[in-house]
Tab-separated table of C-alpha atoms in Angstrom:
chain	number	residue	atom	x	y	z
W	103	UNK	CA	-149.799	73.523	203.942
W	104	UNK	CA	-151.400	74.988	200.616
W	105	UNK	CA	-149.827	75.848	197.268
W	106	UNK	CA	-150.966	78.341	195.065
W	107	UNK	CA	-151.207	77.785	191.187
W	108	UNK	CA	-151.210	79.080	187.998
W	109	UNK	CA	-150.757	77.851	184.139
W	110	UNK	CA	-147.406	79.358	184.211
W	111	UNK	CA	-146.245	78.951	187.051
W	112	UNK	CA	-146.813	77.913	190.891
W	113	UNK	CA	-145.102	79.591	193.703
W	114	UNK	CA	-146.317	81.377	196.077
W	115	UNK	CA	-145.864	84.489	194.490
W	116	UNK	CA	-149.093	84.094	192.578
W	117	UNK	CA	-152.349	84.912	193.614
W	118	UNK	CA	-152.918	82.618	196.753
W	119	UNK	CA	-150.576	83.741	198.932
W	120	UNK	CA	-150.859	87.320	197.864
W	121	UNK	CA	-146.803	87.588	196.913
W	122	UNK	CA	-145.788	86.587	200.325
W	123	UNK	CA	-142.462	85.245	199.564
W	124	UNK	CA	-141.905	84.009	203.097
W	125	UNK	CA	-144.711	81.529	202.770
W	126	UNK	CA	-142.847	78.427	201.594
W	127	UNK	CA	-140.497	79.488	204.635
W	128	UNK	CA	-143.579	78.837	206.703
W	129	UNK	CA	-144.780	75.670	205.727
W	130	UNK	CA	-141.401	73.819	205.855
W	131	UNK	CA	-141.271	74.532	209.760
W	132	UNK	CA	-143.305	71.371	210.068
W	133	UNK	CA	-140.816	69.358	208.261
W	134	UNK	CA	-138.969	69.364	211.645
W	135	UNK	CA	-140.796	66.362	212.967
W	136	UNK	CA	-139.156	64.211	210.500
W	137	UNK	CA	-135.641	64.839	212.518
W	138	UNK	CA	-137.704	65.166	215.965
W	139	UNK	CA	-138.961	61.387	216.071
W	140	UNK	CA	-135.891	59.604	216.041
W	141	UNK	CA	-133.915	61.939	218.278
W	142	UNK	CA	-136.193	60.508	221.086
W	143	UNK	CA	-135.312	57.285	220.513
W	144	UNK	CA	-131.611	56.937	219.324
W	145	UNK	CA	-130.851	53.471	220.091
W	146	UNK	CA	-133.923	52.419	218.440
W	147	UNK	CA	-133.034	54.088	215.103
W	148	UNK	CA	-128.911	54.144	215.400
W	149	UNK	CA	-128.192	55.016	211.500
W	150	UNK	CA	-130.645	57.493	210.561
W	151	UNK	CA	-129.194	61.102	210.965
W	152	UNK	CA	-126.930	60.449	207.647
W	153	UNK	CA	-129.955	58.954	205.457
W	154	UNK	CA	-132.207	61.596	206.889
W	155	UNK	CA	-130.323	65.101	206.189
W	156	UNK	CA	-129.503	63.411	202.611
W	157	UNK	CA	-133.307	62.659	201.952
W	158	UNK	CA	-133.787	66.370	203.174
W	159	UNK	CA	-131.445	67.885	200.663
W	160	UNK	CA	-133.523	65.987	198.111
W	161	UNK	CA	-136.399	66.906	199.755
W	162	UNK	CA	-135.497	70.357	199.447
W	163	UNK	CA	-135.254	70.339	195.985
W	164	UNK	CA	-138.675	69.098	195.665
W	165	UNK	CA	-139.691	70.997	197.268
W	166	UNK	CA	-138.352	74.400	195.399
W	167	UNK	CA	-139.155	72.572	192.065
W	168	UNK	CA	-143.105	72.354	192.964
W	169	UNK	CA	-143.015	75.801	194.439
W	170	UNK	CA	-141.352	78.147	191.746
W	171	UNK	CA	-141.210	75.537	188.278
W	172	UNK	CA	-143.488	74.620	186.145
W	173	UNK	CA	-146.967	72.852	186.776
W	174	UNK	CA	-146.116	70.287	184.632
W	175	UNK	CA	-143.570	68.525	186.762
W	176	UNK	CA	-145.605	69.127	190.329
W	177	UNK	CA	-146.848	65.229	190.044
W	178	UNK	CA	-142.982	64.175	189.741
W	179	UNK	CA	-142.346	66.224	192.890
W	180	UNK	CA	-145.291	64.832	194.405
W	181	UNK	CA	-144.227	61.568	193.815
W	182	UNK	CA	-140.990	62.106	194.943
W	183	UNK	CA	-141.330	63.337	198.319
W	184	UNK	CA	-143.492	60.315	198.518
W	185	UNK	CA	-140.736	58.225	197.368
W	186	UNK	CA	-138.544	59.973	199.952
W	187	UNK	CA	-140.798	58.556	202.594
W	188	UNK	CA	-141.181	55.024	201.423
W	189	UNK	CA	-137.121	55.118	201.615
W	190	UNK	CA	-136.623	56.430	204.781
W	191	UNK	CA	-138.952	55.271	206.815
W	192	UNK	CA	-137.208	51.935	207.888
W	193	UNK	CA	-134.264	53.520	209.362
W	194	UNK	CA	-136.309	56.931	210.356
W	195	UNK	CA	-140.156	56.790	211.407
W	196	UNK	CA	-140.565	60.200	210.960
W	197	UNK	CA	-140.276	60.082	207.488
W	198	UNK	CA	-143.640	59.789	207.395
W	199	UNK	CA	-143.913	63.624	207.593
W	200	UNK	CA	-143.162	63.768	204.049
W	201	UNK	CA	-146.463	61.786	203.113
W	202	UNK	CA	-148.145	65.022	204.472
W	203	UNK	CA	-145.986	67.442	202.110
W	204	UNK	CA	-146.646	64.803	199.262
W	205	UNK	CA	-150.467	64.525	199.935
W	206	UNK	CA	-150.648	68.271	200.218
W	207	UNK	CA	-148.898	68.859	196.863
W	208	UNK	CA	-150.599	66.068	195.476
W	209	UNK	CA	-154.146	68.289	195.851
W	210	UNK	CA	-152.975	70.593	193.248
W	211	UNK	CA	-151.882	67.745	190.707
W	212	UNK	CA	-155.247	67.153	188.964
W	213	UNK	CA	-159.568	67.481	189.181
W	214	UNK	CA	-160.475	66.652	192.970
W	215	UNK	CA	-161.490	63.466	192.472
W	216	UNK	CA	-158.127	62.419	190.990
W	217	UNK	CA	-156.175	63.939	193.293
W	218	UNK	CA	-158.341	62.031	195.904
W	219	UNK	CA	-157.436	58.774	194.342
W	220	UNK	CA	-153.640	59.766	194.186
W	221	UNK	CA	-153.814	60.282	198.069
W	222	UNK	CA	-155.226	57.426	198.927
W	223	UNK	CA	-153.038	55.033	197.009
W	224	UNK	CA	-149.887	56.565	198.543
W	225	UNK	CA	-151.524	56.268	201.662
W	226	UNK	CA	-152.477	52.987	201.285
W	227	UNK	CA	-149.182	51.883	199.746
W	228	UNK	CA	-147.725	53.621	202.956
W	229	UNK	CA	-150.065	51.551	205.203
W	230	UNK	CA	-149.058	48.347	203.682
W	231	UNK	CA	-145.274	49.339	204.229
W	232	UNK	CA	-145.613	50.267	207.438
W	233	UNK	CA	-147.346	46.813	208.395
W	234	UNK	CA	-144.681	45.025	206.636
W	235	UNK	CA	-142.433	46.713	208.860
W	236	UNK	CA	-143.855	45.789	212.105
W	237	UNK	CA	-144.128	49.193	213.573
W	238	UNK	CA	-147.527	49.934	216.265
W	239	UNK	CA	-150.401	51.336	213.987
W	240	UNK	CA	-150.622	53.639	216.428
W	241	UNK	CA	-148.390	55.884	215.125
W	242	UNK	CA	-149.412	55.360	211.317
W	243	UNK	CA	-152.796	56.744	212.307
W	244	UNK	CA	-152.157	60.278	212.823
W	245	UNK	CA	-150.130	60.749	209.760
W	246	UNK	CA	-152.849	59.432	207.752
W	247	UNK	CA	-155.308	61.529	209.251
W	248	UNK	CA	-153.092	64.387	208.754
W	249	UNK	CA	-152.272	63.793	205.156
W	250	UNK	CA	-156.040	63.344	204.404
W	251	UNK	CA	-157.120	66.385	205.809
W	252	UNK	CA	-154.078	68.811	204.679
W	253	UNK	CA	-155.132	67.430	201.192
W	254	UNK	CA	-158.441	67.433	201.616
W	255	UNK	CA	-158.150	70.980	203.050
W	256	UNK	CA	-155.953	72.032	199.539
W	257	UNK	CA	-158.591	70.798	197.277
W	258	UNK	CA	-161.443	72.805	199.001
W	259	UNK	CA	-158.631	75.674	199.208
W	260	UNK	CA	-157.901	75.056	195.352
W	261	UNK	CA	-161.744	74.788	194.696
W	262	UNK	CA	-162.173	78.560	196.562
W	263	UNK	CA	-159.310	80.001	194.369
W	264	UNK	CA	-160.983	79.063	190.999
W	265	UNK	CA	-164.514	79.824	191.933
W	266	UNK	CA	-163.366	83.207	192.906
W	267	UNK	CA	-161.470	83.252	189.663
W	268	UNK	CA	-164.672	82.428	187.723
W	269	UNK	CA	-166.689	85.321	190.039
W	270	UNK	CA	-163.874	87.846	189.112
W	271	UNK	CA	-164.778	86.737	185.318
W	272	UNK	CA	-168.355	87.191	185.094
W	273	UNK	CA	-167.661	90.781	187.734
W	274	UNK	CA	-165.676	91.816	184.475
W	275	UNK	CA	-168.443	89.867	181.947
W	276	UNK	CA	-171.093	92.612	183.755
W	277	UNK	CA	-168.999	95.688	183.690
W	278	UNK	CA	-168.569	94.827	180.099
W	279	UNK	CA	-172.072	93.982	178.978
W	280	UNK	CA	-173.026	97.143	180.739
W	281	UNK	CA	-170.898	99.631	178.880
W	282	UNK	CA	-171.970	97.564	175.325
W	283	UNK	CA	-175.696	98.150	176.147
W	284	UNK	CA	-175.268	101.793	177.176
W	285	UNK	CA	-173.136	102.551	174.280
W	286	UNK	CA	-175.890	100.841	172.339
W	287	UNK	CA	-178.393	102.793	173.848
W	288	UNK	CA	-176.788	106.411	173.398
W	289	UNK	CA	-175.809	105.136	169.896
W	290	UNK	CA	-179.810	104.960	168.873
W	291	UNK	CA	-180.734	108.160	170.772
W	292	UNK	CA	-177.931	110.027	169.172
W	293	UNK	CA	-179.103	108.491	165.727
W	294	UNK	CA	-182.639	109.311	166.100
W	295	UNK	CA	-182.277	112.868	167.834
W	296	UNK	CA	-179.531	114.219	165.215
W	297	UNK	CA	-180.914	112.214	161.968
W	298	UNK	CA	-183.990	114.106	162.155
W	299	UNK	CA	-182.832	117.745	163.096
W	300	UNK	CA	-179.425	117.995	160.709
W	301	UNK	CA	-181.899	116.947	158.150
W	302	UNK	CA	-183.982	120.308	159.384
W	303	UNK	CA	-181.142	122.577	159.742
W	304	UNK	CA	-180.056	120.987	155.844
W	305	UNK	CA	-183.314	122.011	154.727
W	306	UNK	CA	-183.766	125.527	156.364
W	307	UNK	CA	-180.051	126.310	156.049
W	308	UNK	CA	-180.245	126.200	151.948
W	309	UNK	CA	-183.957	128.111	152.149
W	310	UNK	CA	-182.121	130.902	153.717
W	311	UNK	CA	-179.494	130.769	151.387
W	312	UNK	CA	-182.034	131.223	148.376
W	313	UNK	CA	-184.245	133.551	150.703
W	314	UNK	CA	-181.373	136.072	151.436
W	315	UNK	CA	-181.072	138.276	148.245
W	316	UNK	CA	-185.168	138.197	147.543
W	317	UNK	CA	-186.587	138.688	151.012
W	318	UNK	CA	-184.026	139.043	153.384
W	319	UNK	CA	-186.661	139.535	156.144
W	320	UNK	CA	-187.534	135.603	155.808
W	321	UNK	CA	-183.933	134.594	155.646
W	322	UNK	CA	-183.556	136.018	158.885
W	323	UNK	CA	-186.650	133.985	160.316
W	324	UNK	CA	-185.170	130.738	158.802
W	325	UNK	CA	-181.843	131.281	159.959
W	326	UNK	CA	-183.185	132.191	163.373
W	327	UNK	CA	-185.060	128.905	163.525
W	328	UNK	CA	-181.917	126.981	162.454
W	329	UNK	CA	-180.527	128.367	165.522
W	330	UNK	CA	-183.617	127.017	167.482
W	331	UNK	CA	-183.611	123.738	166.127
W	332	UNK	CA	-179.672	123.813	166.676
W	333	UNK	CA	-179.902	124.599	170.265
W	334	UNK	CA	-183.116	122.364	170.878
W	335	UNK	CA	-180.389	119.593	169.528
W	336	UNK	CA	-178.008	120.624	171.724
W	337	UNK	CA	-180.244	120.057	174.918
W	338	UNK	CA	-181.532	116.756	173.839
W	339	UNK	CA	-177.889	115.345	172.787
W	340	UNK	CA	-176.601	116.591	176.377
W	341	UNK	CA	-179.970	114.599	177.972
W	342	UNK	CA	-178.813	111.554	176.080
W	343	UNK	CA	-175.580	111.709	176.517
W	344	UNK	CA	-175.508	112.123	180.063
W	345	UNK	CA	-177.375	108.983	180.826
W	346	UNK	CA	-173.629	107.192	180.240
W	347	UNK	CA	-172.223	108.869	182.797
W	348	UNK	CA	-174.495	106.701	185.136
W	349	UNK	CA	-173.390	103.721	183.561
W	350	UNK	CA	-170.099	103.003	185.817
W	351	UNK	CA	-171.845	103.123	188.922
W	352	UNK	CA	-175.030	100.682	187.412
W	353	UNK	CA	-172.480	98.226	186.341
W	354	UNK	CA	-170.628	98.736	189.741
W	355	UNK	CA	-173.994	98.189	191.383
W	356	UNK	CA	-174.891	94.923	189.698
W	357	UNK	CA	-171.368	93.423	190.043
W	358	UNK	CA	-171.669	94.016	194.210
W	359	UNK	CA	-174.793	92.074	193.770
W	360	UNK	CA	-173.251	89.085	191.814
W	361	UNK	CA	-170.217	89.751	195.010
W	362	UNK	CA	-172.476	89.322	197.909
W	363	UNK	CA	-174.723	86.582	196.269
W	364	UNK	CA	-171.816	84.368	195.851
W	365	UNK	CA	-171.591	84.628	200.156
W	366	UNK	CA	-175.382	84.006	200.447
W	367	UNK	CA	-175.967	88.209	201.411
W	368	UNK	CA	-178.843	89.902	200.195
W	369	UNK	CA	-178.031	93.539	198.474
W	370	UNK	CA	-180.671	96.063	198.385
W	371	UNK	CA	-180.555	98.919	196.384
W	372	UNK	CA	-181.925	100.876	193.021
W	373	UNK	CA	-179.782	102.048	190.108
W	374	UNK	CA	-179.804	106.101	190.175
W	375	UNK	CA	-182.914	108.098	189.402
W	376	UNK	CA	-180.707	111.265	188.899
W	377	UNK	CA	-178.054	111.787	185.938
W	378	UNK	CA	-174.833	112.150	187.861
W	379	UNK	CA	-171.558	114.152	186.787
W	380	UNK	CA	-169.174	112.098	185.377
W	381	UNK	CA	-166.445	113.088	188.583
W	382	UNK	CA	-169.417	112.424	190.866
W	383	UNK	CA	-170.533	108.847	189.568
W	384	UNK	CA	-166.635	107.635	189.337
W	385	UNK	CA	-166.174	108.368	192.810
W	386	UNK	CA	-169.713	107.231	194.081
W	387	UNK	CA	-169.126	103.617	191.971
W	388	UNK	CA	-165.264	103.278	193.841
W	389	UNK	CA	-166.877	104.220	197.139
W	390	UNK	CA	-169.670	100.903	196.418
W	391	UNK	CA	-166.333	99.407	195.233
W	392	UNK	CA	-164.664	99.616	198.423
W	393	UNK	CA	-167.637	99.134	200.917
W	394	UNK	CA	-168.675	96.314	199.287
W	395	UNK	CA	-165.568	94.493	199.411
W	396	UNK	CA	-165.137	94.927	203.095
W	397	UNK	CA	-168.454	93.913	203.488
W	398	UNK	CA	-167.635	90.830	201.565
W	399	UNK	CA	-164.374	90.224	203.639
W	400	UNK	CA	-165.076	90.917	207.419
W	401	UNK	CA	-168.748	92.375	207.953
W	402	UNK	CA	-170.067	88.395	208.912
W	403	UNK	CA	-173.148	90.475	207.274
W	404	UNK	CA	-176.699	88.645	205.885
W	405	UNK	CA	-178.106	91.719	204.209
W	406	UNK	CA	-176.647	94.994	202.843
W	407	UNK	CA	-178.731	98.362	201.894
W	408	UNK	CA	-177.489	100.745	198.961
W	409	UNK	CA	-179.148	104.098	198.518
W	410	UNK	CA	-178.582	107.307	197.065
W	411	UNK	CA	-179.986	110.578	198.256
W	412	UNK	CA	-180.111	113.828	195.808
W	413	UNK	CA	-181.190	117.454	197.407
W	414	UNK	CA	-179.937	120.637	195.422
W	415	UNK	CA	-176.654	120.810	197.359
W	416	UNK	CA	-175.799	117.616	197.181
W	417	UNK	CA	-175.646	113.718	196.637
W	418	UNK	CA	-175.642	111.020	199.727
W	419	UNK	CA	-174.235	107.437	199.342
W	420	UNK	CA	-175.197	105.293	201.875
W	421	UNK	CA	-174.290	101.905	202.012
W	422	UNK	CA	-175.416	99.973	205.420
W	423	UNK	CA	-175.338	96.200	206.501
W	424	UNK	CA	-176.117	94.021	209.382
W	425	UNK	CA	-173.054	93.127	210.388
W	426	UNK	CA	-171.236	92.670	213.308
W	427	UNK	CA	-170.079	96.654	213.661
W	428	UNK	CA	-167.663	97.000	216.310
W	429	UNK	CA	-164.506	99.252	216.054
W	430	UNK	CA	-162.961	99.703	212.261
W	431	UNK	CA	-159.406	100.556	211.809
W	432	UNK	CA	-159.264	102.117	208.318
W	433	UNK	CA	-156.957	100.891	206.013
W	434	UNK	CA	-155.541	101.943	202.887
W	435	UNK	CA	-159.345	101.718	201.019
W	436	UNK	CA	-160.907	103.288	203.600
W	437	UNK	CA	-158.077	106.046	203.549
W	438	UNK	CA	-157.927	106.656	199.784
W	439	UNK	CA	-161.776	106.883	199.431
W	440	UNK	CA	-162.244	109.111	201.781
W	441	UNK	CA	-158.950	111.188	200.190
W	442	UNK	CA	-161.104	111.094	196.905
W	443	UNK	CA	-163.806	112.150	198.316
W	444	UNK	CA	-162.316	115.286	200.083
W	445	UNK	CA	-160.717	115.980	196.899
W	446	UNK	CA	-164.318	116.745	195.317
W	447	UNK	CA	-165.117	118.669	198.563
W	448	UNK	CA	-167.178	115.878	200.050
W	449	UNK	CA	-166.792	113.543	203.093
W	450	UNK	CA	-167.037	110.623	204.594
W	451	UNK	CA	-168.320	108.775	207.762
W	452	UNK	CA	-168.501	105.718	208.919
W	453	UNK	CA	-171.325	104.594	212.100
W	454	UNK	CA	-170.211	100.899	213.224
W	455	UNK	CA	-172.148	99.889	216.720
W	456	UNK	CA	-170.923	96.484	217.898
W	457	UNK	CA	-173.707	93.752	217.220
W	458	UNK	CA	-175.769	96.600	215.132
W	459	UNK	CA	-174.022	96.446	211.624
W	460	UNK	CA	-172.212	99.229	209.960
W	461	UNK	CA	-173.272	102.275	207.978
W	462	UNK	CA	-171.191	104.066	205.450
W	463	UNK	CA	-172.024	107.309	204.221
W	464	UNK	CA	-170.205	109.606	201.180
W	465	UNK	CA	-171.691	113.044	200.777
W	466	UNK	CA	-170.495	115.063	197.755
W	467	UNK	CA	-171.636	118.551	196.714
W	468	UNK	CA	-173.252	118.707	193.293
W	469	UNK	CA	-170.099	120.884	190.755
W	470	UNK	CA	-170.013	124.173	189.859
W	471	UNK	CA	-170.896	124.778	185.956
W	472	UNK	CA	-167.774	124.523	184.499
W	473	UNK	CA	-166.257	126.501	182.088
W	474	UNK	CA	-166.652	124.208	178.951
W	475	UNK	CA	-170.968	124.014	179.772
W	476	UNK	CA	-170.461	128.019	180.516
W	477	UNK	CA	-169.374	128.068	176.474
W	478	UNK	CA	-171.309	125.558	175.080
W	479	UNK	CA	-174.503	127.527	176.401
W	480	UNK	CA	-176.083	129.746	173.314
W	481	UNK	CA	-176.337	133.358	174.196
């Protein structure tokens, strides 16, 4: 049994059980041991159907409580399904089952080592109960074991949950840093390109002006080479400015290398040599997106290959690992990026051999000039 958790709260509509509302549903199926033990043995345990359904209405509470309330009171629940146990064990043995919902709540109360201590002082509390009692040790040996390693199990589980957390984080961090040090970057061109030629087109524009009436033949030439200078500006602002288109998929790039680090898989691949269209390089950085994070999930892969292909038709993603291949069933990312690609008038394929890894590869034609660079170009 695991519980997701969050500051505010911690049911299983947060991130660890992906909204599945049906999941405390699930894990209270094994709560039917606690009414299976004595119904073997009736005569040995006369009295405990009453005791037992009223400790499971409390239980029940409890349990709701830790699920969907605040984090703040999950030790008191803890503690109190515990309690439940330590009560109902002399006239119901299989009350023990509740040490296992207490010691798997119990992972999420504090740091690991905490919780660790928490465990094993109800346990051991339990143990010395349970020898007081009389009852074969037998018996008290399995729900130990199972209690340690459903807790044990939650801590790692809780451990996973904020690493990934803290991946996510520093995924963002990169996008983020990216974007600053491009903007940066386009921010100096920009400064150093346009300081120098307004100051030119200053200076020629008011020589015409005092050229015009006297010698109207070099007021020409000066305005003509304002035009120059003001189209040779144009050029070199478009050349600087389009290196920021590339920025989404660089960023995209380096945060599927932090991705696949973090699972011990080695990414290959080169940020892009060619400035891409801005339509282009948002779909080619999703497509990584996408690939990546199946890799990630399900490839089983050690290495991964990213490349990008330019010829004067077009641009070719390919994105290849060594994997275990085999048959892929698309899903909805696979669906939607090859929709987006269509869209652009590309396409997608996908080449996964059993045993021989997987290969992925977008091709999207380079645009038509549109209308805006049709207007912005000087006659």
């Amino acid at each position: 049994m695991r519980r997701p958790t969050s500051e505010s709260g911690v049911g299983c509509r947060k991130a660890g059980t992906g909204g599945r509302t049906w999941f405390p549903l699930l894990m209270l199926a094994w709560s039917v041991w606690i009414f299976f033990t004595p119904m073997f043995n009736t005569a040995a345990f006369p009295h405990w159907l009453w005791p037992t359904l009223g400790s499971y209405a409390v239980f029940l509470g409890l349990y709701h409580h830790a699920y969907y309330r605040s984090r703040r009171h999950l030790l008191a629940c803890a503690l109190g399904i515990a309690a439940l146990g330590f009560a109902l064990t002399p006239v119901n043995p299989g009350a023990q089952g509740y040490l296992v919902y207490a010691c798997a709540f119990m992972a999420f109360v504090a740091r690991p080592k905490r919780a660790m201590l928490w465990m094993a002082a109800i346990l051991a509390a339990y143990c010395a109960m349970w020898t007081w009692i009389g009852w074969p040790w037998v018996y008290l040996f399995s729900v130990v074991m199972v209690s340690l390693a459903v807790g044990l199990m939650n801590i790692s589980i809780q451990r996973r949950h904020q690493a990934d957390n803290a991946l996510r984080l520093s995924h963002d961090e990169v996008r983020r840093l990216a974007g600053v040090a491009e903007r940066e970057r386009i921010g100096r061109d920009l400064h150093d390109l346009l300081g120098h030629t307004l100051s030119l087109v200053a200076l020629k524009a008011d020589l015409a002006g005092r050229l015009v009436e006297r010698d109207p033949a070099a007021a020409r030439r000066e305005i003509d080479e304002v035009a120059r200078v003001s189209r040779d500006a144009l050029a070199q602002v478009r050349r600087a400015v389009t290196g920021i288109r590339a920025a989404e998929l660089v960023a995209e790039l380096a945060s599927a290398h932090l991705l696949l680090e973090s699972d011990q898989i080695v990414l290959h691949y080169a940020p892009p040599e060619v400035p891409l269209p801005s339509t282009l390089e948002t779909a080619l950085a999703l497509t990584v997106r996408e690939a990546v994070t199946n890799i990630q999930r399900h490839a089983r892969a050690r290495q991964v290959w990213i490349a990008l292909e330019y010829t004067r038709e077009q641009v070719l993603l390919r994105v290849r690992d060594d994997g275990r291949g085999g048959d892929i069933v698309p899903g909805n990312g696979l669906q939607g990026m090859g929709e987006r690609l269509q869209a652009l008038g590309g396409e997608l394929r996908i080449d996964a051999r059993a045993g021989a890894g997987t290969e992925l590869q977008a091709r999207l034609p380079w645009p038509k000039p549109s209308t805006e660079a049709r207007d912005a170009t000087p006659a």
